[in-house]
Amino acid sequence: MTAAAPPLPRTSAARPGRPAVLVYAVALAAYLVAIFHRSSLAVTAVDAADRFHINAAALATFSVAQLAVYAAMQVPVGVLLDRFGSRRMLVAGGVLMVAGQLCFAVATDVRLAVAARVLVGLGDAMTFISVLRIVAFWFPGRRNPLLVQLTGTVGQLGAVLSAIPLVALLHHVGWTPAFLTAAALGTTVLLLVLVAVRDTPHIGHVTAAAPDLGTVRRQLAEAWAQPGTRLGLWSHFVTQFSGSVFALLWGYPFLVQGQGFSPTAAASLLTLMAVGALICGPVIAHLCARHPFHRSVLVFAITAGTAAVWTVVLAWPGRAPHWLLVALVVVLAANGPGSVIGFDYARTANPVHRIGSATGIVNVGGFVASILLILAVGVVLDLATPAGRSAPSLDAFRWAFAVQYLLWLLGAVQVLRYRNAARRRHAAERTAVAVPAPAGT
């Protein structure tokens, strides 16, 4: 996004050496822990409501505060990333998330708890796109789709850590020790980043001087002007929110309070969802690499499949059978890897020195949708729950999750719109230079 110098030629483009693998592995561990911090509220939502004596709408503000900061910071973080590099951003993000978990561990009132989730969201915002920039600078371009999917997929192991282990720790030792342990885990990985991560394979490669505001605005406009960037944003929007909201906040209460699952069984289903993402990620990456002109077909397929299974779950009379809820979390598992297709659009539509900013723009999409859905579910649950009732009913959850259909419709229309715009631009570029451009839809 800024006037950062383009990457120097890689000395081992065909086969990255051990330093590249080490740098990527540590950066990936930082992202995994960021997902752990991000997801830690989901499996503790019922306990959080009791600890802070709040209703569903107030509980939603915890996640909304976290995700709103995450989404709002994506473009600024993209600019800072192009200016300062991945290592500094990963360190800053890690410090903020550890501070957030420390505050959450000792919080006894809502204001401090919300402030803690804001810190977690701010640090989380700096992590994923920093890892993607490391991939762009350390590995050859043809490996980018696979490594981007691998990053998003392996990162979901953080959700596994925040499911059964964190629930067990919470119920065994209590709220404060559980979140202090989470902060200690974040500190350990932060130290690894300080030791092992470098921005580029070239010691002499430095970032550019900070640009003036006019340059930032102009280059942001250039990134936004690419139809592929906006196609990536809406692809991220339509594929991510359902699985994200289920994993981040409302899935656990839906399973425990609505479907009658035990806390352990609900946490196990969330773990299954994370494991499913590990399986879906490489498959989606392979399909994107093999069929770059049909990535939008994958976006539509994932969206349609998710909506279809939710329809069956919400329409089922009474509590859904366990096999159907297993099917739901398996389908939701494809949402995270599916949203990564948006980043592949940003990569192929923008030069490498603008990847941080373009990726930041794309990353806003799914989290804005998630914020809207988290708020809507909380409000509808409160409206549909009679006064004096301690927990929402299954019917209340049905009405709340039905809000998703509006977001799916909006996202699908926009993906179709910008897919056509990207194809028209690609055709015009081919006509102008008589050489096929690498970007595809």
CSV table of C-alpha atoms in Angstrom, one decimal:
chain,number,residue,atom,x,y,z
A,1,MET,CA,0.0,0.0,0.0
A,2,THR,CA,2.8,2.4,0.8
A,3,ALA,CA,5.8,3.1,-1.3
A,4,ALA,CA,7.7,0.0,-0.1
A,5,ALA,CA,10.3,-1.3,-2.4
A,6,PRO,CA,9.3,-4.4,-4.4
A,7,PRO,CA,10.8,-7.7,-3.1
A,8,LEU,CA,14.2,-8.6,-4.3
A,9,PRO,CA,14.6,-11.8,-6.4
A,10,ARG,CA,14.5,-14.9,-4.2
A,11,THR,CA,17.7,-17.0,-4.2
A,12,SER,CA,15.7,-20.2,-3.9
A,13,ALA,CA,12.5,-19.6,-5.7
A,14,ALA,CA,12.1,-23.2,-6.7
A,15,ARG,CA,12.7,-24.7,-3.3
A,16,PRO,CA,12.6,-22.5,-0.2
A,17,GLY,CA,15.3,-23.5,2.3
A,18,ARG,CA,15.1,-24.1,6.0
A,19,PRO,CA,15.1,-20.4,7.0
A,20,ALA,CA,11.9,-19.8,5.0
A,21,VAL,CA,10.2,-22.8,6.6
A,22,LEU,CA,11.3,-21.7,10.1
A,23,VAL,CA,10.2,-18.1,9.7
A,24,TYR,CA,6.8,-19.3,8.3
A,25,ALA,CA,6.3,-21.9,11.0
A,26,VAL,CA,6.8,-19.4,13.8
A,27,ALA,CA,4.6,-16.8,12.1
A,28,LEU,CA,2.0,-19.5,11.6
A,29,ALA,CA,2.2,-20.4,15.4
A,30,ALA,CA,1.6,-16.7,16.1
A,31,TYR,CA,-1.6,-16.8,14.0
A,32,LEU,CA,-2.7,-20.1,15.6
A,33,VAL,CA,-2.4,-18.4,19.1
A,34,ALA,CA,-4.3,-15.3,17.7
A,35,ILE,CA,-7.2,-17.6,16.8
A,36,PHE,CA,-7.0,-19.1,20.2
A,37,HIS,CA,-7.3,-15.7,21.8
A,38,ARG,CA,-10.1,-14.7,19.4
A,39,SER,CA,-12.1,-17.8,20.0
A,40,SER,CA,-11.6,-18.0,23.8
A,41,LEU,CA,-14.8,-16.0,24.4
A,42,ALA,CA,-17.0,-18.5,22.4
A,43,VAL,CA,-16.7,-21.5,24.7
A,44,THR,CA,-16.8,-19.3,27.9
A,45,ALA,CA,-19.9,-17.3,26.8
A,46,VAL,CA,-22.3,-19.0,29.2
A,47,ASP,CA,-19.8,-18.6,32.1
A,48,ALA,CA,-19.2,-14.9,31.0
A,49,ALA,CA,-22.9,-14.2,31.1
A,50,ASP,CA,-23.0,-15.5,34.7
A,51,ARG,CA,-19.8,-13.8,35.8
A,52,PHE,CA,-20.8,-10.4,34.5
A,53,HIS,CA,-24.6,-10.8,35.1
A,54,ILE,CA,-25.6,-9.8,31.5
A,55,ASN,CA,-28.2,-10.8,29.0
A,56,ALA,CA,-27.6,-12.0,25.4
A,57,ALA,CA,-27.5,-8.6,23.8
A,58,ALA,CA,-24.9,-7.3,26.3
A,59,LEU,CA,-22.9,-10.5,25.8
A,60,ALA,CA,-22.9,-9.8,22.1
A,61,THR,CA,-21.2,-6.5,22.8
A,62,PHE,CA,-18.1,-8.4,23.9
A,63,SER,CA,-17.6,-10.0,20.6
A,64,VAL,CA,-18.8,-7.0,18.7
A,65,ALA,CA,-16.2,-4.8,20.3
A,66,GLN,CA,-13.5,-7.3,19.5
A,67,LEU,CA,-14.6,-7.8,15.9
A,68,ALA,CA,-15.4,-4.1,15.3
A,69,VAL,CA,-11.9,-3.1,16.2
A,70,TYR,CA,-10.5,-6.0,14.1
A,71,ALA,CA,-12.5,-4.9,11.0
A,72,ALA,CA,-11.9,-1.2,11.5
A,73,MET,CA,-8.1,-1.8,11.8
A,74,GLN,CA,-7.7,-3.9,8.6
A,75,VAL,CA,-6.9,-1.0,6.2
A,76,PRO,CA,-4.8,1.0,8.7
A,77,VAL,CA,-2.9,-2.2,9.6
A,78,GLY,CA,-2.4,-2.9,5.9
A,79,VAL,CA,-0.8,0.5,5.5
A,80,LEU,CA,1.4,0.0,8.6
A,81,LEU,CA,2.3,-3.5,7.4
A,82,ASP,CA,3.6,-2.2,4.1
A,83,ARG,CA,5.6,0.4,6.1
A,84,PHE,CA,7.0,-1.5,9.1
A,85,GLY,CA,7.0,-5.1,8.0
A,86,SER,CA,5.6,-8.3,9.4
A,87,ARG,CA,7.9,-8.9,12.3
A,88,ARG,CA,7.1,-5.6,14.1
A,89,MET,CA,3.4,-6.0,13.5
A,90,LEU,CA,3.4,-9.6,14.8
A,91,VAL,CA,5.2,-8.4,17.9
A,92,ALA,CA,2.9,-5.5,18.5
A,93,GLY,CA,-0.2,-7.7,18.0
A,94,GLY,CA,1.1,-10.3,20.4
A,95,VAL,CA,1.7,-7.8,23.1
A,96,LEU,CA,-1.8,-6.4,22.7
A,97,MET,CA,-3.5,-9.8,22.8
A,98,VAL,CA,-1.5,-10.8,25.9
A,99,ALA,CA,-2.5,-7.6,27.6
A,100,GLY,CA,-6.2,-8.2,26.6
A,101,GLN,CA,-6.2,-11.7,28.1
A,102,LEU,CA,-4.6,-10.4,31.3
A,103,CYS,CA,-7.3,-7.8,31.7
A,104,PHE,CA,-10.0,-10.4,30.9
A,105,ALA,CA,-8.6,-12.7,33.5
A,106,VAL,CA,-9.1,-10.2,36.3
A,107,ALA,CA,-12.2,-8.3,35.0
A,108,THR,CA,-15.2,-8.3,37.2
A,109,ASP,CA,-17.2,-5.6,35.5
A,110,VAL,CA,-18.4,-5.2,32.0
A,111,ARG,CA,-16.4,-2.1,31.1
A,112,LEU,CA,-13.0,-3.7,31.8
A,113,ALA,CA,-14.1,-6.9,30.0
A,114,VAL,CA,-15.1,-5.0,26.9
A,115,ALA,CA,-11.8,-3.1,27.0
A,116,ALA,CA,-10.0,-6.5,27.2
A,117,ARG,CA,-11.8,-7.8,24.1
A,118,VAL,CA,-10.9,-4.6,22.3
A,119,LEU,CA,-7.2,-5.2,23.0
A,120,VAL,CA,-7.6,-8.8,21.8
A,121,GLY,CA,-9.3,-7.6,18.6
A,122,LEU,CA,-6.6,-4.9,18.0
A,123,GLY,CA,-3.8,-7.4,18.3
A,124,ASP,CA,-5.6,-10.0,16.3
A,125,ALA,CA,-6.0,-7.5,13.5
A,126,MET,CA,-2.3,-7.3,13.0
A,127,THR,CA,-1.6,-11.0,12.8
A,128,PHE,CA,-3.1,-12.8,9.8
A,129,ILE,CA,-2.2,-10.3,7.1
A,130,SER,CA,1.3,-10.1,8.5
A,131,VAL,CA,1.7,-13.9,8.0
A,132,LEU,CA,0.3,-13.5,4.4
A,133,ARG,CA,3.0,-10.9,3.7
A,134,ILE,CA,5.7,-13.3,4.9
A,135,VAL,CA,4.3,-15.9,2.5
A,136,ALA,CA,4.5,-13.4,-0.4
A,137,PHE,CA,8.1,-12.4,0.4
A,138,TRP,CA,9.6,-15.8,1.4
A,139,PHE,CA,8.0,-18.3,-1.1
A,140,PRO,CA,7.5,-18.4,-4.9
A,141,GLY,CA,4.2,-17.2,-6.2
A,142,ARG,CA,2.9,-20.5,-7.4
A,143,ARG,CA,2.9,-21.8,-3.8
A,144,ASN,CA,1.0,-18.9,-2.5
A,145,PRO,CA,-2.6,-20.3,-2.8
A,146,LEU,CA,-1.6,-23.5,-0.9
A,147,LEU,CA,0.3,-21.6,1.8
A,148,VAL,CA,-2.4,-19.0,2.3
A,149,GLN,CA,-5.0,-21.8,2.7
A,150,LEU,CA,-2.6,-23.7,5.0
A,151,THR,CA,-2.2,-20.6,7.1
A,152,GLY,CA,-6.0,-20.1,7.4
A,153,THR,CA,-6.6,-23.8,8.0
A,154,VAL,CA,-3.8,-24.6,10.5
A,155,GLY,CA,-4.7,-21.5,12.4
A,156,GLN,CA,-8.0,-23.1,13.2
A,157,LEU,CA,-6.2,-25.4,15.6
A,158,GLY,CA,-6.3,-22.3,17.8
A,159,ALA,CA,-10.1,-22.8,18.0
A,160,VAL,CA,-9.4,-26.4,19.1
A,161,LEU,CA,-7.2,-25.2,21.9
A,162,SER,CA,-10.0,-22.8,23.0
A,163,ALA,CA,-12.6,-25.5,23.0
A,164,ILE,CA,-12.1,-28.6,25.1
A,165,PRO,CA,-8.8,-27.7,26.8
A,166,LEU,CA,-9.9,-24.1,27.8
A,167,VAL,CA,-13.4,-25.4,28.9
A,168,ALA,CA,-11.8,-28.1,31.0
A,169,LEU,CA,-9.3,-25.6,32.5
A,170,LEU,CA,-12.1,-23.1,33.2
A,171,HIS,CA,-14.2,-25.6,35.0
A,172,HIS,CA,-11.2,-27.1,36.9
A,173,VAL,CA,-9.3,-24.0,38.1
A,174,GLY,CA,-11.7,-21.2,37.5
A,175,TRP,CA,-11.9,-18.0,35.4
A,176,THR,CA,-8.8,-16.1,36.4
A,177,PRO,CA,-6.3,-19.0,36.2
A,178,ALA,CA,-7.7,-20.1,32.9
A,179,PHE,CA,-7.2,-16.7,31.2
A,180,LEU,CA,-3.8,-16.2,32.9
A,181,THR,CA,-2.8,-19.5,31.2
A,182,ALA,CA,-4.0,-18.1,27.9
A,183,ALA,CA,-1.9,-15.0,28.4
A,184,ALA,CA,1.2,-17.2,29.2
A,185,LEU,CA,0.7,-19.1,26.0
A,186,GLY,CA,0.6,-15.9,24.0
A,187,THR,CA,3.8,-14.7,25.8
A,188,THR,CA,5.7,-17.8,24.8
A,189,VAL,CA,4.9,-17.5,21.1
A,190,LEU,CA,5.6,-13.8,21.2
A,191,LEU,CA,9.2,-14.6,22.3
A,192,LEU,CA,9.5,-17.1,19.5
A,193,VAL,CA,8.5,-14.4,17.0
A,194,LEU,CA,11.2,-12.0,18.4
A,195,VAL,CA,13.8,-14.7,17.9
A,196,ALA,CA,13.0,-16.3,14.6
A,197,VAL,CA,10.9,-14.1,12.3
A,198,ARG,CA,12.4,-11.8,9.7
A,199,ASP,CA,10.5,-9.7,7.1
A,200,THR,CA,12.3,-10.9,4.0
A,201,PRO,CA,15.1,-13.3,3.0
A,202,HIS,CA,17.3,-10.3,2.2
A,203,ILE,CA,19.1,-8.8,5.1
A,204,GLY,CA,19.6,-5.5,3.2
A,205,HIS,CA,16.0,-5.1,2.3
A,206,VAL,CA,14.4,-2.2,4.2
A,207,THR,CA,11.0,-0.7,4.3
A,208,ALA,CA,10.4,2.7,2.6
A,209,ALA,CA,10.0,6.0,4.3
A,210,ALA,CA,6.6,6.8,5.7
A,211,PRO,CA,4.4,8.2,2.9
A,212,ASP,CA,2.4,11.3,3.1
A,213,LEU,CA,-1.3,11.2,3.5
A,214,GLY,CA,-2.0,12.0,-0.1
A,215,THR,CA,0.1,9.0,-1.3
A,216,VAL,CA,-1.7,6.7,1.1
A,217,ARG,CA,-5.1,7.9,-0.2
A,218,ARG,CA,-4.0,7.5,-3.8
A,219,GLN,CA,-2.7,4.0,-3.4
A,220,LEU,CA,-5.6,2.9,-1.3
A,221,ALA,CA,-7.8,4.1,-4.2
A,222,GLU,CA,-5.7,2.1,-6.6
A,223,ALA,CA,-6.2,-1.0,-4.6
A,224,TRP,CA,-9.9,-0.4,-4.3
A,225,ALA,CA,-10.2,0.3,-8.0
A,226,GLN,CA,-9.2,-3.3,-8.8
A,227,PRO,CA,-12.4,-5.3,-9.3
A,228,GLY,CA,-10.5,-8.3,-8.0
A,229,THR,CA,-10.0,-6.6,-4.6
A,230,ARG,CA,-13.7,-5.9,-4.2
A,231,LEU,CA,-14.6,-9.4,-5.5
A,232,GLY,CA,-12.2,-10.7,-2.8
A,233,LEU,CA,-14.0,-8.6,-0.1
A,234,TRP,CA,-17.5,-9.8,-1.0
A,235,SER,CA,-16.3,-13.4,-1.3
A,236,HIS,CA,-14.8,-13.1,2.2
A,237,PHE,CA,-18.1,-11.5,3.3
A,238,VAL,CA,-20.5,-14.2,2.1
A,239,THR,CA,-18.5,-17.3,3.0
A,240,GLN,CA,-17.1,-16.4,6.5
A,241,PHE,CA,-19.8,-15.0,8.7
A,242,SER,CA,-21.9,-18.1,9.4
A,243,GLY,CA,-19.1,-20.3,10.6
A,244,SER,CA,-17.3,-17.4,12.3
A,245,VAL,CA,-20.3,-16.4,14.4
A,246,PHE,CA,-21.0,-20.0,15.3
A,247,ALA,CA,-17.4,-20.5,16.4
A,248,LEU,CA,-16.8,-17.1,18.1
A,249,LEU,CA,-20.0,-16.7,20.2
A,250,TRP,CA,-23.4,-18.2,19.4
A,251,GLY,CA,-22.7,-21.8,18.5
A,252,TYR,CA,-21.9,-22.9,22.0
A,253,PRO,CA,-25.1,-21.3,23.6
A,254,PHE,CA,-27.1,-22.7,20.7
A,255,LEU,CA,-25.9,-26.2,21.3
A,256,VAL,CA,-26.1,-26.0,25.2
A,257,GLN,CA,-29.2,-23.9,25.7
A,258,GLY,CA,-31.1,-24.6,22.5
A,259,GLN,CA,-30.2,-28.2,21.7
A,260,GLY,CA,-29.6,-29.5,25.2
A,261,PHE,CA,-26.0,-30.6,24.7
A,262,SER,CA,-23.7,-30.9,27.7
A,263,PRO,CA,-20.8,-28.3,27.8
A,264,THR,CA,-18.3,-31.1,26.9
A,265,ALA,CA,-20.4,-32.3,24.0
A,266,ALA,CA,-20.8,-28.8,22.6
A,267,ALA,CA,-17.1,-28.1,22.9
A,268,SER,CA,-16.4,-31.4,21.1
A,269,LEU,CA,-18.6,-30.3,18.2
A,270,LEU,CA,-16.7,-27.0,18.0
A,271,THR,CA,-13.5,-29.1,17.9
A,272,LEU,CA,-14.9,-31.2,15.1
A,273,MET,CA,-15.6,-28.0,13.2
A,274,ALA,CA,-12.0,-26.9,13.6
A,275,VAL,CA,-10.7,-30.3,12.5
A,276,GLY,CA,-13.0,-30.2,9.5
A,277,ALA,CA,-11.5,-26.9,8.5
A,278,LEU,CA,-8.1,-28.6,8.5
A,279,ILE,CA,-9.4,-31.1,5.9
A,280,CYS,CA,-11.3,-28.6,3.8
A,281,GLY,CA,-8.4,-26.1,3.5
A,282,PRO,CA,-6.0,-28.1,1.3
A,283,VAL,CA,-8.9,-29.3,-0.9
A,284,ILE,CA,-10.1,-25.7,-1.5
A,285,ALA,CA,-6.5,-24.5,-2.1
A,286,HIS,CA,-5.9,-27.3,-4.6
A,287,LEU,CA,-9.1,-26.4,-6.5
A,288,CYS,CA,-8.2,-22.7,-6.6
A,289,ALA,CA,-4.7,-23.5,-7.9
A,290,ARG,CA,-6.0,-25.9,-10.6
A,291,HIS,CA,-9.1,-23.8,-11.6
A,292,PRO,CA,-8.3,-20.1,-11.0
A,293,PHE,CA,-11.0,-19.0,-13.4
A,294,HIS,CA,-13.7,-20.9,-11.4
A,295,ARG,CA,-12.9,-19.7,-7.8
A,296,SER,CA,-16.3,-18.0,-7.7
A,297,VAL,CA,-18.0,-21.3,-8.3
A,298,LEU,CA,-16.4,-22.5,-5.0
A,299,VAL,CA,-17.7,-19.4,-3.2
A,300,PHE,CA,-21.2,-20.0,-4.4
A,301,ALA,CA,-21.1,-23.7,-3.6
A,302,ILE,CA,-19.9,-23.1,0.0
A,303,THR,CA,-22.5,-20.4,0.5
A,304,ALA,CA,-25.3,-22.5,-0.9
A,305,GLY,CA,-24.3,-25.6,1.0
A,306,THR,CA,-24.2,-23.7,4.3
A,307,ALA,CA,-27.6,-22.1,3.7
A,308,ALA,CA,-29.1,-25.4,2.8
A,309,VAL,CA,-28.0,-27.3,5.9
A,310,TRP,CA,-29.0,-24.4,8.2
A,311,THR,CA,-32.4,-24.5,6.6
A,312,VAL,CA,-32.9,-28.1,7.5
A,313,VAL,CA,-31.6,-27.5,11.1
A,314,LEU,CA,-33.9,-24.5,11.6
A,315,ALA,CA,-36.9,-26.2,10.1
A,316,TRP,CA,-36.5,-29.4,12.1
A,317,PRO,CA,-39.4,-29.9,14.5
A,318,GLY,CA,-38.0,-29.9,18.0
A,319,ARG,CA,-34.4,-30.5,18.8
A,320,ALA,CA,-32.3,-31.6,15.8
A,321,PRO,CA,-30.8,-35.1,15.8
A,322,HIS,CA,-27.1,-35.3,16.6
A,323,TRP,CA,-26.2,-36.5,13.1
A,324,LEU,CA,-27.8,-33.3,11.6
A,325,LEU,CA,-25.8,-31.1,14.0
A,326,VAL,CA,-22.7,-32.9,13.1
A,327,ALA,CA,-23.5,-32.3,9.4
A,328,LEU,CA,-24.0,-28.6,10.3
A,329,VAL,CA,-20.6,-28.2,11.9
A,330,VAL,CA,-18.9,-30.1,9.0
A,331,VAL,CA,-20.4,-27.7,6.5
A,332,LEU,CA,-19.6,-24.7,8.6
A,333,ALA,CA,-16.0,-26.0,8.7
A,334,ALA,CA,-15.7,-25.0,5.0
A,335,ASN,CA,-16.6,-21.4,5.7
A,336,GLY,CA,-13.2,-20.3,7.0
A,337,PRO,CA,-11.1,-22.0,4.2
A,338,GLY,CA,-13.7,-20.7,1.7
A,339,SER,CA,-13.3,-17.1,2.9
A,340,VAL,CA,-9.5,-17.4,2.2
A,341,ILE,CA,-10.4,-17.4,-1.5
A,342,GLY,CA,-11.0,-13.7,-1.1
A,343,PHE,CA,-7.3,-13.2,-0.3
A,344,ASP,CA,-6.3,-15.1,-3.4
A,345,TYR,CA,-8.3,-12.6,-5.4
A,346,ALA,CA,-6.4,-9.8,-3.7
A,347,ARG,CA,-3.1,-11.4,-4.4
A,348,THR,CA,-3.7,-11.9,-8.1
A,349,ALA,CA,-5.2,-8.5,-8.6
A,350,ASN,CA,-2.5,-6.4,-6.9
A,351,PRO,CA,1.3,-6.0,-7.1
A,352,VAL,CA,3.2,-7.5,-4.2
A,353,HIS,CA,4.1,-4.2,-2.5
A,354,ARG,CA,0.4,-3.5,-2.2
A,355,ILE,CA,-0.6,-6.9,-0.8
A,356,GLY,CA,-0.8,-5.7,2.8
A,357,SER,CA,-3.4,-3.0,2.0
A,358,ALA,CA,-5.4,-5.1,-0.5
A,359,THR,CA,-5.5,-8.0,2.0
A,360,GLY,CA,-6.7,-5.6,4.7
A,361,ILE,CA,-9.5,-4.4,2.5
A,362,VAL,CA,-10.6,-8.0,1.8
A,363,ASN,CA,-10.4,-9.0,5.4
A,364,VAL,CA,-12.9,-6.3,6.4
A,365,GLY,CA,-15.7,-8.1,4.5
A,366,GLY,CA,-16.3,-11.2,6.6
A,367,PHE,CA,-15.8,-9.5,9.9
A,368,VAL,CA,-18.3,-6.7,9.1
A,369,ALA,CA,-20.8,-9.5,8.3
A,370,SER,CA,-19.9,-11.3,11.5
A,371,ILE,CA,-20.4,-8.2,13.6
A,372,LEU,CA,-23.9,-7.6,12.0
A,373,LEU,CA,-24.9,-11.2,12.7
A,374,ILE,CA,-23.6,-11.3,16.2
A,375,LEU,CA,-25.5,-8.1,17.1
A,376,ALA,CA,-28.7,-9.3,15.3
A,377,VAL,CA,-28.7,-12.7,17.0
A,378,GLY,CA,-28.2,-11.1,20.4
A,379,VAL,CA,-31.1,-8.6,19.9
A,380,VAL,CA,-33.5,-11.3,18.5
A,381,LEU,CA,-32.7,-13.7,21.3
A,382,ASP,CA,-33.6,-11.0,23.9
A,383,LEU,CA,-36.8,-10.0,22.0
A,384,ALA,CA,-37.9,-13.7,21.6
A,385,THR,CA,-37.1,-14.7,25.2
A,386,PRO,CA,-39.9,-14.0,27.7
A,387,ALA,CA,-39.0,-11.8,30.7
A,388,GLY,CA,-37.9,-13.9,33.6
A,389,ARG,CA,-36.7,-16.8,31.6
A,390,SER,CA,-33.1,-17.7,32.4
A,391,ALA,CA,-32.1,-18.9,28.9
A,392,PRO,CA,-33.3,-18.5,25.3
A,393,SER,CA,-35.6,-21.2,23.9
A,394,LEU,CA,-34.9,-23.2,20.8
A,395,ASP,CA,-37.5,-21.2,18.9
A,396,ALA,CA,-35.7,-18.0,19.9
A,397,PHE,CA,-32.5,-19.4,18.4
A,398,ARG,CA,-34.4,-20.3,15.3
A,399,TRP,CA,-35.6,-16.8,14.7
A,400,ALA,CA,-32.2,-15.4,15.6
A,401,PHE,CA,-30.2,-17.5,13.1
A,402,ALA,CA,-32.7,-16.8,10.3
A,403,VAL,CA,-31.2,-13.4,10.0
A,404,GLN,CA,-28.3,-15.1,8.1
A,405,TYR,CA,-30.4,-15.3,4.9
A,406,LEU,CA,-30.4,-11.6,4.4
A,407,LEU,CA,-26.6,-11.5,4.6
A,408,TRP,CA,-26.3,-14.5,2.2
A,409,LEU,CA,-28.5,-12.8,-0.3
A,410,LEU,CA,-26.6,-9.5,-0.2
A,411,GLY,CA,-23.2,-11.2,-0.4
A,412,ALA,CA,-24.2,-13.5,-3.3
A,413,VAL,CA,-25.5,-10.6,-5.4
A,414,GLN,CA,-22.3,-8.6,-4.8
A,415,VAL,CA,-20.0,-11.5,-5.6
A,416,LEU,CA,-21.8,-12.0,-8.9
A,417,ARG,CA,-21.6,-8.3,-9.7
A,418,TYR,CA,-17.9,-8.0,-9.1
A,419,ARG,CA,-17.1,-11.3,-10.7
A,420,ASN,CA,-18.5,-9.9,-13.9
A,421,ALA,CA,-16.6,-6.7,-13.5
A,422,ALA,CA,-13.3,-8.6,-12.9
A,423,ARG,CA,-13.9,-10.7,-16.0
A,424,ARG,CA,-14.6,-7.6,-18.1
A,425,ARG,CA,-11.3,-6.0,-16.8
A,426,HIS,CA,-9.4,-9.1,-17.5
A,427,ALA,CA,-10.7,-9.3,-21.0
A,428,ALA,CA,-9.8,-5.7,-21.6
A,429,GLU,CA,-6.2,-6.2,-20.3
A,430,ARG,CA,-5.8,-9.3,-22.5
A,431,THR,CA,-6.9,-7.3,-25.6
A,432,ALA,CA,-4.6,-4.4,-24.7
A,433,VAL,CA,-1.3,-6.3,-24.1
A,434,ALA,CA,-2.1,-9.6,-26.0
A,435,VAL,CA,-0.7,-11.6,-23.0
A,436,PRO,CA,-3.1,-13.3,-20.5
A,437,ALA,CA,-3.0,-11.7,-17.1
A,438,PRO,CA,-2.5,-14.1,-14.1
A,439,ALA,CA,-5.6,-13.1,-12.3
A,440,GLY,CA,-8.7,-15.1,-12.8
A,441,THR,CA,-12.2,-15.5,-11.5
